[in-house]
Amino acid sequence: KNVKVVRGNTICGLVIPEESWAQKRKDVKEYHVDTFVMGDDWLGKFDFLKEEGCEVVYLPRTPEISSSQIKEELHSKKDI
């Protein structure tokens, strides 16, 4: 479900579904990823991807926005 939401964003060039943590370095190489974006609650955890020539960007979380709440609201609208 999250993949559909991210793929719907025209800024994002490629969405790679995560099947395991170990795949990240391989995916960066295989898909020639130039920028990896993650929430800042993961700050520093993906810096190893810089070794592959990939820019790592940590975006600040927005405390007043809950992705779980947004999903619930979207699902409830579908049920109407």
Short mmCIF file of C-alpha atoms in Angstrom, two decimals:
data_model
loop_
_atom_site.label_atom_id
_atom_site.label_comp_id
_atom_site.label_asym_id
_atom_site.label_seq_id
_atom_site.Cartn_x
_atom_site.Cartn_y
_atom_site.Cartn_z
CA LYS A 1 0.00 0.00 0.00
CA ASN A 2 2.81 2.41 0.86
CA VAL A 3 4.45 1.72 -2.50
CA LYS A 4 1.29 2.89 -4.33
CA VAL A 5 1.28 6.15 -2.39
CA VAL A 6 4.97 6.83 -3.04
CA ARG A 7 4.73 5.84 -6.72
CA GLY A 8 1.90 8.34 -7.08
CA ASN A 9 4.32 11.13 -6.20
CA THR A 10 5.74 12.62 -9.40
CA ILE A 11 8.94 13.71 -7.61
CA CYS A 12 9.94 10.12 -6.94
CA GLY A 13 11.68 8.49 -9.91
CA LEU A 14 11.75 4.91 -8.63
CA VAL A 15 10.24 2.97 -5.73
CA ILE A 16 11.98 -0.24 -4.71
CA PRO A 17 9.90 -2.38 -2.36
CA GLU A 18 11.93 -3.47 0.64
CA GLU A 19 12.15 -7.19 1.17
CA SER A 20 15.17 -7.12 3.49
CA TRP A 21 17.65 -4.69 5.01
CA ALA A 22 20.47 -6.44 3.21
CA GLN A 23 19.16 -5.45 -0.22
CA LYS A 24 19.80 -1.69 0.07
CA ARG A 25 23.42 -1.64 -1.07
CA LYS A 26 22.61 -4.07 -3.91
CA ASP A 27 19.61 -2.00 -5.02
CA VAL A 28 21.65 1.22 -5.08
CA LYS A 29 24.15 -0.47 -7.41
CA GLU A 30 21.64 -2.38 -9.56
CA TYR A 31 19.23 0.51 -10.12
CA HIS A 32 21.87 3.27 -10.18
CA VAL A 33 20.17 5.11 -7.32
CA ASP A 34 21.58 8.60 -6.94
CA THR A 35 19.46 9.75 -3.97
CA PHE A 36 18.10 7.71 -1.06
CA VAL A 37 15.50 9.47 1.11
CA MET A 38 14.42 8.44 4.60
CA GLY A 39 12.80 10.07 7.64
CA ASP A 40 15.17 11.67 10.11
CA ASP A 41 14.23 9.19 12.81
CA TRP A 42 16.68 6.95 10.90
CA LEU A 43 19.42 9.62 10.91
CA GLY A 44 22.83 8.09 10.19
CA LYS A 45 21.55 4.54 9.68
CA PHE A 46 21.92 4.63 5.89
CA ASP A 47 25.10 6.68 5.58
CA PHE A 48 26.89 3.54 4.35
CA LEU A 49 25.11 4.08 1.01
CA LYS A 50 27.28 7.17 0.47
CA GLU A 51 30.15 4.74 -0.16
CA GLU A 52 28.25 3.68 -3.30
CA GLY A 53 28.08 7.26 -4.58
CA CYS A 54 24.49 7.70 -3.43
CA GLU A 55 23.33 10.90 -1.73
CA VAL A 56 21.50 10.11 1.51
CA VAL A 57 18.83 12.60 2.57
CA TYR A 58 17.04 12.48 5.92
CA LEU A 59 13.79 14.43 5.89
CA PRO A 60 12.37 15.81 9.14
CA ARG A 61 9.22 14.16 10.36
CA THR A 62 6.15 16.30 10.80
CA PRO A 63 4.93 15.59 14.34
CA GLU A 64 1.35 16.70 13.72
CA ILE A 65 0.94 14.42 10.68
CA SER A 66 0.32 10.72 11.17
CA SER A 67 0.59 8.48 8.10
CA SER A 68 -1.48 5.88 9.96
CA GLN A 69 -4.25 8.41 10.48
CA ILE A 70 -4.14 9.47 6.82
CA LYS A 71 -4.42 5.82 5.71
CA GLU A 72 -7.36 5.24 8.04
CA GLU A 73 -9.15 8.31 6.69
CA LEU A 74 -8.54 7.29 3.08
CA HIS A 75 -9.87 3.79 3.74
CA SER A 76 -12.95 5.10 5.51
CA LYS A 77 -13.75 7.33 2.50
CA LYS A 78 -13.62 4.28 0.22
CA ASP A 79 -16.18 2.54 2.43
CA ILE A 80 -18.75 5.34 2.00
#
